[in-house]
Coordinates of C-alpha atoms in Angstrom, one line a residue:
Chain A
X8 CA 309.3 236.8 136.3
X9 CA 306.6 235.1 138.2
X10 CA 306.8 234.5 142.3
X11 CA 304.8 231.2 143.0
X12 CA 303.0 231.3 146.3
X13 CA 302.1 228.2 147.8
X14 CA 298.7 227.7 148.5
X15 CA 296.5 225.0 150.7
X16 CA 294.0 224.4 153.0
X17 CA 296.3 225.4 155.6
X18 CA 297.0 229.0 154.8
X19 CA 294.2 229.8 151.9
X20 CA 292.3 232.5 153.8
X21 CA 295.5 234.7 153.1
X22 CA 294.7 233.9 149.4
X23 CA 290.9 234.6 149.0
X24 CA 290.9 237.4 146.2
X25 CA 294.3 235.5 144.5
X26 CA 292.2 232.0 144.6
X27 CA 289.2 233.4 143.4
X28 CA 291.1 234.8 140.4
X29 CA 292.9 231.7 139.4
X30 CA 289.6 229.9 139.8
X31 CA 288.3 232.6 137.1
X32 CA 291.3 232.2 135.2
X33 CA 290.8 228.4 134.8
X34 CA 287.1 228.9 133.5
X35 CA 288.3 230.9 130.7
X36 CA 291.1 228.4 130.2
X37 CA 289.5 224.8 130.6
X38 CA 285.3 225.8 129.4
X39 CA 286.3 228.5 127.1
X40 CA 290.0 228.0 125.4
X41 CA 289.8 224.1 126.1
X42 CA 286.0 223.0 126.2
X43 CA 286.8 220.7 128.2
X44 CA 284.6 221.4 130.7
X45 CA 281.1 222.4 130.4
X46 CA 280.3 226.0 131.8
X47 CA 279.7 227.1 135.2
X48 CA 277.1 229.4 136.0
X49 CA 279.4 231.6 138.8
X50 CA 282.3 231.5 136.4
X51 CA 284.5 229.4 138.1
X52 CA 286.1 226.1 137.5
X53 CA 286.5 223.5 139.9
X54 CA 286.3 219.9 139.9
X55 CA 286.2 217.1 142.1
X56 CA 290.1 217.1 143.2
X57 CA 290.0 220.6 144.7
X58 CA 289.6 219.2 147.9
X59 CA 291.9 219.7 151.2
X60 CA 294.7 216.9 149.9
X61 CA 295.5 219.6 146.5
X62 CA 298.2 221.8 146.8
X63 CA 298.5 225.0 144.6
X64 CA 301.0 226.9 143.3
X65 CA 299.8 230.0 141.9
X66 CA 302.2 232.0 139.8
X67 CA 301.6 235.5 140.5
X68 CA 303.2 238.4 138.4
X69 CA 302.0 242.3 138.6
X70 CA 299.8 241.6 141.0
X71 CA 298.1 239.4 138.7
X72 CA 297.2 235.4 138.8
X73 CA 299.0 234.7 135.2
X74 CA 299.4 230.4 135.8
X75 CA 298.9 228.1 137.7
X76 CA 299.9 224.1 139.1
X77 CA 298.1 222.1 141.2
X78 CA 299.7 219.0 143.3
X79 CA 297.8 216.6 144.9
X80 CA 299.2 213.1 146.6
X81 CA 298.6 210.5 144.4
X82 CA 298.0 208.3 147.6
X83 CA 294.6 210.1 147.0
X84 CA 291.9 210.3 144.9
X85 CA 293.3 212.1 141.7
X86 CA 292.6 212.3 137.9
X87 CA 294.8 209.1 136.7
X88 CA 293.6 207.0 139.8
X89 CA 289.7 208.2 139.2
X90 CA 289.5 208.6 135.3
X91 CA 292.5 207.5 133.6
X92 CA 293.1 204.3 134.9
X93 CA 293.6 202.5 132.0
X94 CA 296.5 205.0 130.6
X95 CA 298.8 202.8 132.9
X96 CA 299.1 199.6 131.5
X97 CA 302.9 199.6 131.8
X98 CA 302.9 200.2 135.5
X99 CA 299.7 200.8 137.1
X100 CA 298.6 203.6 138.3
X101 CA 301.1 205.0 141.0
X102 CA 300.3 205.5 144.5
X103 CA 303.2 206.6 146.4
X104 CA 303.2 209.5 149.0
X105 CA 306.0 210.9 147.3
X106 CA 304.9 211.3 143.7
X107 CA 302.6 214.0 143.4
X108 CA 300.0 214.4 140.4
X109 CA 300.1 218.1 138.5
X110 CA 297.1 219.2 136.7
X111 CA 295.3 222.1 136.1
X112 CA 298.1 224.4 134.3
X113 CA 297.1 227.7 132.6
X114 CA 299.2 231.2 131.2
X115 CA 296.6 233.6 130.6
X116 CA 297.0 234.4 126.8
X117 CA 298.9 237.8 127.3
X118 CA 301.6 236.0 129.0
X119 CA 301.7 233.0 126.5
X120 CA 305.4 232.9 124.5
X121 CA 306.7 230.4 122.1
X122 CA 310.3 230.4 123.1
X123 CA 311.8 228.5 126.8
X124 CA 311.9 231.6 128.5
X125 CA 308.3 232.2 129.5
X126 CA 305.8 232.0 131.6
X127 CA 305.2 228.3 131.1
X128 CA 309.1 227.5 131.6
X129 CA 309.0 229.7 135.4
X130 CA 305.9 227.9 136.3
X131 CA 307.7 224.6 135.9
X132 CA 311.0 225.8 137.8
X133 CA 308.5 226.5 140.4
X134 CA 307.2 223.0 140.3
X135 CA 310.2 221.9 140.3
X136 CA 311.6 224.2 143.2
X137 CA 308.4 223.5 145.2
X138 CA 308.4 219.3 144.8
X139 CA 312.6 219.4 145.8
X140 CA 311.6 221.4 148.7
X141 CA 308.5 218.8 149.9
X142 CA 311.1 215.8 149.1
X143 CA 308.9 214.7 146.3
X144 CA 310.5 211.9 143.6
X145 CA 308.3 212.4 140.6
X146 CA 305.5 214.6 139.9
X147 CA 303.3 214.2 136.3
X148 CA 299.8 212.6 135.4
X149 CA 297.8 212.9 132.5
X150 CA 299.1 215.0 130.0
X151 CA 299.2 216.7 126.2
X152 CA 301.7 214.8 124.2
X153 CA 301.7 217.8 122.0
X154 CA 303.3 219.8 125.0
X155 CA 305.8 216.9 125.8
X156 CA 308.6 218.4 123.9
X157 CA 309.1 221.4 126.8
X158 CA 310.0 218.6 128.8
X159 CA 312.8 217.7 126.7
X160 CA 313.3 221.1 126.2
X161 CA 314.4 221.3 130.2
X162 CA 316.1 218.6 130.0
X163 CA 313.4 216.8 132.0
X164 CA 313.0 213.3 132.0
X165 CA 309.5 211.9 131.8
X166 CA 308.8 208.4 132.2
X167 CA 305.6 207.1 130.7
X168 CA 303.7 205.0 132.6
X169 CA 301.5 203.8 129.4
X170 CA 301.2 204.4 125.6
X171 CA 300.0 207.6 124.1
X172 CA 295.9 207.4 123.5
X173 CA 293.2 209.5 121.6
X174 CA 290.3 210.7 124.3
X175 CA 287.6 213.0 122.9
X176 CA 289.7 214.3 120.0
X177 CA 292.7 215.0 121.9
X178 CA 295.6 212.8 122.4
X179 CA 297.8 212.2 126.0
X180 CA 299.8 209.8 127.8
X181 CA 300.4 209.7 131.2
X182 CA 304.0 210.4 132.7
X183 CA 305.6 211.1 135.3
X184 CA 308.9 213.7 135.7
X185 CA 311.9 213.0 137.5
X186 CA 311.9 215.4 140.4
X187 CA 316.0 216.1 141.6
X188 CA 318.6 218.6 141.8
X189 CA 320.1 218.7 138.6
X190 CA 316.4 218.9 136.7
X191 CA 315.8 222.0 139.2
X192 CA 319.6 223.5 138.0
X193 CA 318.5 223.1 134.1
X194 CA 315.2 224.7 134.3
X195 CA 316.7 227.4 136.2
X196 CA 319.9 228.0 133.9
X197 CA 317.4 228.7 131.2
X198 CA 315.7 231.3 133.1
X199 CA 319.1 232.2 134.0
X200 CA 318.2 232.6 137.7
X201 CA 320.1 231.3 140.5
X202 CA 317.4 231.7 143.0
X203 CA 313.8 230.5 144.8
X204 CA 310.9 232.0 142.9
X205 CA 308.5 230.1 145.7
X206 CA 306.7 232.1 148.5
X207 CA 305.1 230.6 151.6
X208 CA 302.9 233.0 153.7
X209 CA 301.0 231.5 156.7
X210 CA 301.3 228.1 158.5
X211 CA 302.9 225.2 156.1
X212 CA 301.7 221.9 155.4
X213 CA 303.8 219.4 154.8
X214 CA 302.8 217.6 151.4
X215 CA 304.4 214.3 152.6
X216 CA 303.0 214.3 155.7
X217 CA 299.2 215.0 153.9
X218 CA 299.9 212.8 151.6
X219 CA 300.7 210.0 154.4
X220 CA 297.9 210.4 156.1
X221 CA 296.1 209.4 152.9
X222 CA 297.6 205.4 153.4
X223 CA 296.9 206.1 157.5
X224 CA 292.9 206.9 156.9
X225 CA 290.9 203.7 157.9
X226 CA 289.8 201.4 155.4
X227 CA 286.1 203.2 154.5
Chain B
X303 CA 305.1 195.2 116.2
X304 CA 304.6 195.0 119.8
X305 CA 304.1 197.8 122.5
X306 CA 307.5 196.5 124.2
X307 CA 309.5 197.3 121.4
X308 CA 307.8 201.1 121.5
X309 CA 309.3 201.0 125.6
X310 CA 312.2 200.0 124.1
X311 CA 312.7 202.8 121.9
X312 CA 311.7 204.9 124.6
X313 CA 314.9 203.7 126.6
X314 CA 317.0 203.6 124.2
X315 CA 316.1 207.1 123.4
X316 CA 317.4 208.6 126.6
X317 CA 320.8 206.8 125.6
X318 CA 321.7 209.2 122.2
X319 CA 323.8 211.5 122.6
X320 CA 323.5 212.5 119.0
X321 CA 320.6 213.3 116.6
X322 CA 322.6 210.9 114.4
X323 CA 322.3 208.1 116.6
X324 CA 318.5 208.8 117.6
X325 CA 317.5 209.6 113.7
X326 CA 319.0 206.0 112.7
X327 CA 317.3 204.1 115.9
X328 CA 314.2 205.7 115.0
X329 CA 314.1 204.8 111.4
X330 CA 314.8 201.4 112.2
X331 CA 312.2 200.6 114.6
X332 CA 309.1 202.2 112.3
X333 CA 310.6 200.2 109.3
X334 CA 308.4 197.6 111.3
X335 CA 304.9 199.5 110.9
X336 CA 305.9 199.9 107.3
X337 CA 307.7 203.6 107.5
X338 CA 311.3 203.9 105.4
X339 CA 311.7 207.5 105.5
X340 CA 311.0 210.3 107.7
X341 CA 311.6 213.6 109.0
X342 CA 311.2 216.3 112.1
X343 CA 311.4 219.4 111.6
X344 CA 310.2 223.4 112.3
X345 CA 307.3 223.7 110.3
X346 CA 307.6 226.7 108.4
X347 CA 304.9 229.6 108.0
X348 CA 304.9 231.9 104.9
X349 CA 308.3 232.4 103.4
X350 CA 310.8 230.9 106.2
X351 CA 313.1 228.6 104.8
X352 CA 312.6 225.3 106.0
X353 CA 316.3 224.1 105.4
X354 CA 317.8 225.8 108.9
X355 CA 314.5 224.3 110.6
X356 CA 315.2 220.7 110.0
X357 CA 315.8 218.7 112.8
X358 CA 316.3 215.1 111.8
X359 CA 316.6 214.5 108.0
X360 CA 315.5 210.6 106.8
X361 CA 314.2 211.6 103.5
X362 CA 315.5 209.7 100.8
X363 CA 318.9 211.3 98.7
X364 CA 317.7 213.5 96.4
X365 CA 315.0 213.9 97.9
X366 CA 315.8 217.1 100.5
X367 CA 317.6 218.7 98.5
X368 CA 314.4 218.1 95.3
X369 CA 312.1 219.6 98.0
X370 CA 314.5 222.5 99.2
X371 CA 315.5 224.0 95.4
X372 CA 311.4 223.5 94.2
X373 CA 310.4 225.6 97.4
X374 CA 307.9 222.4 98.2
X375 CA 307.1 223.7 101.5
X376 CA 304.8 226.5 100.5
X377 CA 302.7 224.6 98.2
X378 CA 303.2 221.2 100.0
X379 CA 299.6 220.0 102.0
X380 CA 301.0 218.2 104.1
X381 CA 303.4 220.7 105.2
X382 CA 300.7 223.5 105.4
X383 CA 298.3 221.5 107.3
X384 CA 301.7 220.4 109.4
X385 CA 300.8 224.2 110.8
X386 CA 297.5 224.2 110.9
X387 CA 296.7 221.0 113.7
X388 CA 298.1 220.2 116.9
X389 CA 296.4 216.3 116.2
X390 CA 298.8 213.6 114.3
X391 CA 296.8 212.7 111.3
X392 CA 297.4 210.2 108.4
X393 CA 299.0 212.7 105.0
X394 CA 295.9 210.9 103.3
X395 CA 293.2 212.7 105.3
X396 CA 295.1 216.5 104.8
X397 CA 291.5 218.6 103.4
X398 CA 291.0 218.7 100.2
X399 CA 291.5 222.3 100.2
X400 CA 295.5 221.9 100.8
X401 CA 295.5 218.5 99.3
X402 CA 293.9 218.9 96.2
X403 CA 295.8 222.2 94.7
X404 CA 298.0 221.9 91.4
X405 CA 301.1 222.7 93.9
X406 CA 300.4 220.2 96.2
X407 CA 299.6 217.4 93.8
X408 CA 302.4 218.1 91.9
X409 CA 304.7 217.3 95.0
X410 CA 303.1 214.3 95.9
X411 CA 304.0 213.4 91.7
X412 CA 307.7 214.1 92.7
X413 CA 307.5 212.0 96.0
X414 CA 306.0 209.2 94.7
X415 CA 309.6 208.9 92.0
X416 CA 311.3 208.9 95.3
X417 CA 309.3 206.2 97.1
X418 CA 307.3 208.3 99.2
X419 CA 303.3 207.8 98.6
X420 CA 301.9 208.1 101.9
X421 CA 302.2 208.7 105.2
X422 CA 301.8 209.9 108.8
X423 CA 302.5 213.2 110.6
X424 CA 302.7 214.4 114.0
X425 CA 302.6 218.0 115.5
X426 CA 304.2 219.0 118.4
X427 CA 305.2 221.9 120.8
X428 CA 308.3 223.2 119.7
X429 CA 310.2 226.0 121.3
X430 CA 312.4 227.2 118.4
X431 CA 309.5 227.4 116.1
X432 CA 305.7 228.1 115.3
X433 CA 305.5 223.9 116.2
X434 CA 307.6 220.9 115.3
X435 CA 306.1 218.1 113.0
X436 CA 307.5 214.3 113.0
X437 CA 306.4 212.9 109.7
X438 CA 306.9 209.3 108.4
X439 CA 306.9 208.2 105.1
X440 CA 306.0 204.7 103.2
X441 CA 306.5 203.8 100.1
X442 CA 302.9 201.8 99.9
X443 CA 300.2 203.4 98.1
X444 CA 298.2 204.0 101.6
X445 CA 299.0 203.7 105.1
X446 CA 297.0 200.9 106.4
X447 CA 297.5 201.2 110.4
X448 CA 295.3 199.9 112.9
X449 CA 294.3 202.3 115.7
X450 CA 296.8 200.2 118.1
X451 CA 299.4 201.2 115.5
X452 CA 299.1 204.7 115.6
X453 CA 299.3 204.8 118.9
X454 CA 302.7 203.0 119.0
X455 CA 303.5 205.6 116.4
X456 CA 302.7 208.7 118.6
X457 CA 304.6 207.2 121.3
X458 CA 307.6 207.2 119.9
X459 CA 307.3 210.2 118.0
X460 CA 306.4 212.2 120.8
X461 CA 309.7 210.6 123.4
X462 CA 311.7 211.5 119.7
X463 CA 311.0 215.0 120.1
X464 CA 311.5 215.3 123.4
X465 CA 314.6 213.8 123.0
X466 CA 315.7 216.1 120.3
X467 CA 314.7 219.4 122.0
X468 CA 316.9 218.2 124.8
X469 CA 320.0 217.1 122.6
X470 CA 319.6 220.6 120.2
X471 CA 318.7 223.6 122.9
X472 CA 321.9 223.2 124.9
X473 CA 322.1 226.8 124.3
X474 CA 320.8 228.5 127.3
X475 CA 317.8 229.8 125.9
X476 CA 317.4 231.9 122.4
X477 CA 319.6 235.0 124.2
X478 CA 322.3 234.4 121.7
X479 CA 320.5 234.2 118.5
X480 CA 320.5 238.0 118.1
X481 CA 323.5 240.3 118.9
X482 CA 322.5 243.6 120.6
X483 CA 323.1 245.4 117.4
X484 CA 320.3 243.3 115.7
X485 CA 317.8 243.6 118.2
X486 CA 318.4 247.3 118.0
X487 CA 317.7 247.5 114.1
X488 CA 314.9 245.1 114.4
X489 CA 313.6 247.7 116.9
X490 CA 314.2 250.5 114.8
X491 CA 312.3 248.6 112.0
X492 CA 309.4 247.6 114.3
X493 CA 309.1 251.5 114.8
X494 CA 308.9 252.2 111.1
X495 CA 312.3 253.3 110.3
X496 CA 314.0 252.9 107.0
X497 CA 317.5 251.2 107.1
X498 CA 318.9 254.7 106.0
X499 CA 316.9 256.6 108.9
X500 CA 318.4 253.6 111.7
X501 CA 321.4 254.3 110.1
X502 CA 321.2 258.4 111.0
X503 CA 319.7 257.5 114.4
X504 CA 322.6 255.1 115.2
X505 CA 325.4 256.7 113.5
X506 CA 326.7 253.9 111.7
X507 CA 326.6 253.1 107.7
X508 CA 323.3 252.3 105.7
X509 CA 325.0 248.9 104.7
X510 CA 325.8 248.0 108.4
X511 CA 322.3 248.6 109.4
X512 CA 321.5 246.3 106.2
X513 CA 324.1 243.8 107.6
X514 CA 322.7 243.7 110.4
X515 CA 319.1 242.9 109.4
X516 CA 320.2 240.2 107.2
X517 CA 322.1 238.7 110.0
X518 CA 318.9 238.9 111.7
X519 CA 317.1 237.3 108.8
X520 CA 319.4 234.5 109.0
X521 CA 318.9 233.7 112.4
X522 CA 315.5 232.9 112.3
X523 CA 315.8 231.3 108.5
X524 CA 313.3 234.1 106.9
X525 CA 313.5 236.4 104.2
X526 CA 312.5 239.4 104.9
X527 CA 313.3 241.8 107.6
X528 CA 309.4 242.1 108.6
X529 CA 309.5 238.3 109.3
X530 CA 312.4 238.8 111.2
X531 CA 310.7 241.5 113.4
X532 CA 307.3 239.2 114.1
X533 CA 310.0 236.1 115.2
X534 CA 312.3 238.1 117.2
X535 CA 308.9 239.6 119.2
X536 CA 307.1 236.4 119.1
X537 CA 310.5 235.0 121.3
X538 CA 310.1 237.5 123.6
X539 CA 313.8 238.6 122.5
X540 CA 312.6 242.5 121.0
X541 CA 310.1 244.2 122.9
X542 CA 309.1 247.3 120.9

């Protein structure tokens, strides 16, 4: 079983070995497995949303970085508002302090499982854990529809905010998950745990407050 | 068709309480794009019976039951290639290479008596199986869907397997496929052990040990106890 430390710009100097590896861990995941990204010459992946607002929860299990969530307000700048716009044409895109937007999800290959009882399924009772905790009402974005099934799977529910589309090869749709206390008790019935799997080390931030400040900041 | 009939079905969705419900909404609503059958199932990988991996069953009569007896699903393209992408894709465009074999062609002979001539299928995660495909079937001669059609198609197939997942894993998790006794014969076998050397080792009767494994076998729908051994470790439910 994973713990899920909660990482941000608040208390990442705890975190520098732990970051780096997840950072690591993505560039195999999102250049290599994906290709999704083109190569980086130090190794690392990062993009233009790892900036102070992103929140991550890095699932660490043997002392080892093994998946990975990132949160970030969608008050800010974030990967529906900036490139996938146009995936919302039921809703438009959503920009409320208290839906957050989760990208950037890996399980290194060794950890990888087909059944509900992995890796994958902790990291979402994380999520989950973590987004109840912050008072969050949804968090989603842009996503596989081939992976939408583990939603159902948790007894999730997702609301789409557009139709399904083919980018580059791949298809997605954008939706957002239903964050409350009974979709935190199904996801952890599965695991058949009755208890946090989130750890907070160092001064807090609090994601509602960050993501406030986003609607606060004078017009630029 | 129109996108708000695609939200539609994506409400209504979240309403069925039963596959029954949800298979018959479904089939109605793609009637529209020109689909009368289809069906969502496990897709099976060398040798596992399809039958205990079928999810929702719109196939014609006769039809299931045709494709069952014949063992279709080994020499099927459509099935095979079902396996082989994670991308929905139109049965028409399946490569040659699966598509164009005696076995396969002689299937799509046998659909075609039963109204099905083409189709479309889509692949998704499953957690029971290797994946899940949703595949719908017309009885035209080719599927002539625009791109905006497709994607209406997706849609719903992919809020149809959601829902499904969520009505059919109310078991809390796979812990209760295998019995301890299973898992401990699979183990045994993963080790290289005959059933009359697990039999020594656990003091019990050859033809328990062999009841055992074939419980085991049934569990995951495969037919022999090597199968058994890759699913039970690929589910995280043996560790040897």
């Amino acid at each position: 079983m994973i713990t899920a430390h909660v990482v941000n710009a608040q208390n990442k100097h705890l975190y520098e070995n732990e970051f780096d590896e997840f950072l690591r861990r993505r560039h195999d995941f999102f250049v290599h497995q994906k290709g999704w990204r083109p190569p980086s010459p130090d190794g690392r992946e990062r993009d233009q949303f790892d900036t102070d607002a992103a929140t991550y929860l890095l699932g660490i299990e043997d002392d080892r970085v093994v998946t990975s969530a990132r949160l970030i307000p969608t008050t800010e700048p974030h990967m529906v508002s900036e490139v996938f716009p146009h995936m919302c044409e039921i809703t438009g895109v959503p920009r409320r302090p208290d839906w957050a937007e989760w990208t950037r999800t890996f399980v290194v290959p060794d950890r990888r499982s087909a059944g509900l009882r992995g890796t994958l399924t902790e990291l979402c009772c994380a999520v989950m854990e973590y987004a109840l905790d912050e008072g969050l009402s949804a968090v989603g974005g842009i996503q596989e529809t081939y992976f939408m099934p583990h939603h159902g799977a948790l007894k999730w529910r997702a609301e789409p905010m557009g139709m399904a589309r083919e980018e580059n090869g791949e298809w997605y749709i954008v939706a957002y998950i239903d964050v409350n206390e009974k979709a935190l008790q199904s996801v952890r019935k599965i695991l058949g745990i009755d208890h946090s799997i989130i750890v907070r080390r160092g001064p807090q931030m609090s994601f509602l407050e960050r993501a406030q400040k986003a609607i606060e900041a004078p017009a630029r | 068709m129109i996108d708000s009939d695609v939200f539609d079905f994506i409400e209504r969705c979240r309403k069925h309480t039963a596959t029954a419900s949800l298979l018959g909404d479904l089939l109605e609503t793609v009637r529209n794009l020109g689909f009368e059958h289809l069906i969502l199932s496990g897709v099976p990988l060398g040798g596992q019976q399809l039958a205990p991996m079928v999810e929702l069953n719109g196939w014609p009569t006769g039809w299931f039951e045709r494709y069952i007896e014949a063992e279709h699903a080994a020499v099927d393209g459509v099935c095979i290639y079902s396996a082989k992408t994670l991308k929905p894709f139109l049965w028409a465009d399946v490569p040659a290479k699966w598509s164009n074999t005696d076995g396969s062609r002689r299937v799509a002979g046998e659909a075609a008596e039963f109204g099905i001539c083409s189709g479309f299928a889509v692949p998704m995660l499953s957690v029971h199986h290797w994946q899940s495909v949703l595949s719908f079937a017309s009885s035209a001669k080719s599927c002539a869907l625009s791109p905006r059609q497709q994607v209406q198609l997706v849609t719903m197939a992919v809020y149809a397997g959601m829902s499904i997942q969520a009505l059919s894993s109310d078991d809390s998790g796979e812990d209760g496929l295998l019995t301890d006794r299973e898992k401990e014969v699979l183990l045994w076998a993963a080790a290289g052990k005959t059933s009359s050397e697990t039999s020594q080792i656990l003091g019990v009767a050859e033809r328990t040990v062999k009841w055992h494994s074939n419980k085991a076998r049934e569990a995951f729908g495969v037919s022999t106890t090597t199968q058994a051994v890759v699913e039970a470790v690929r589910r995280r439910l043996i560790h040897p």
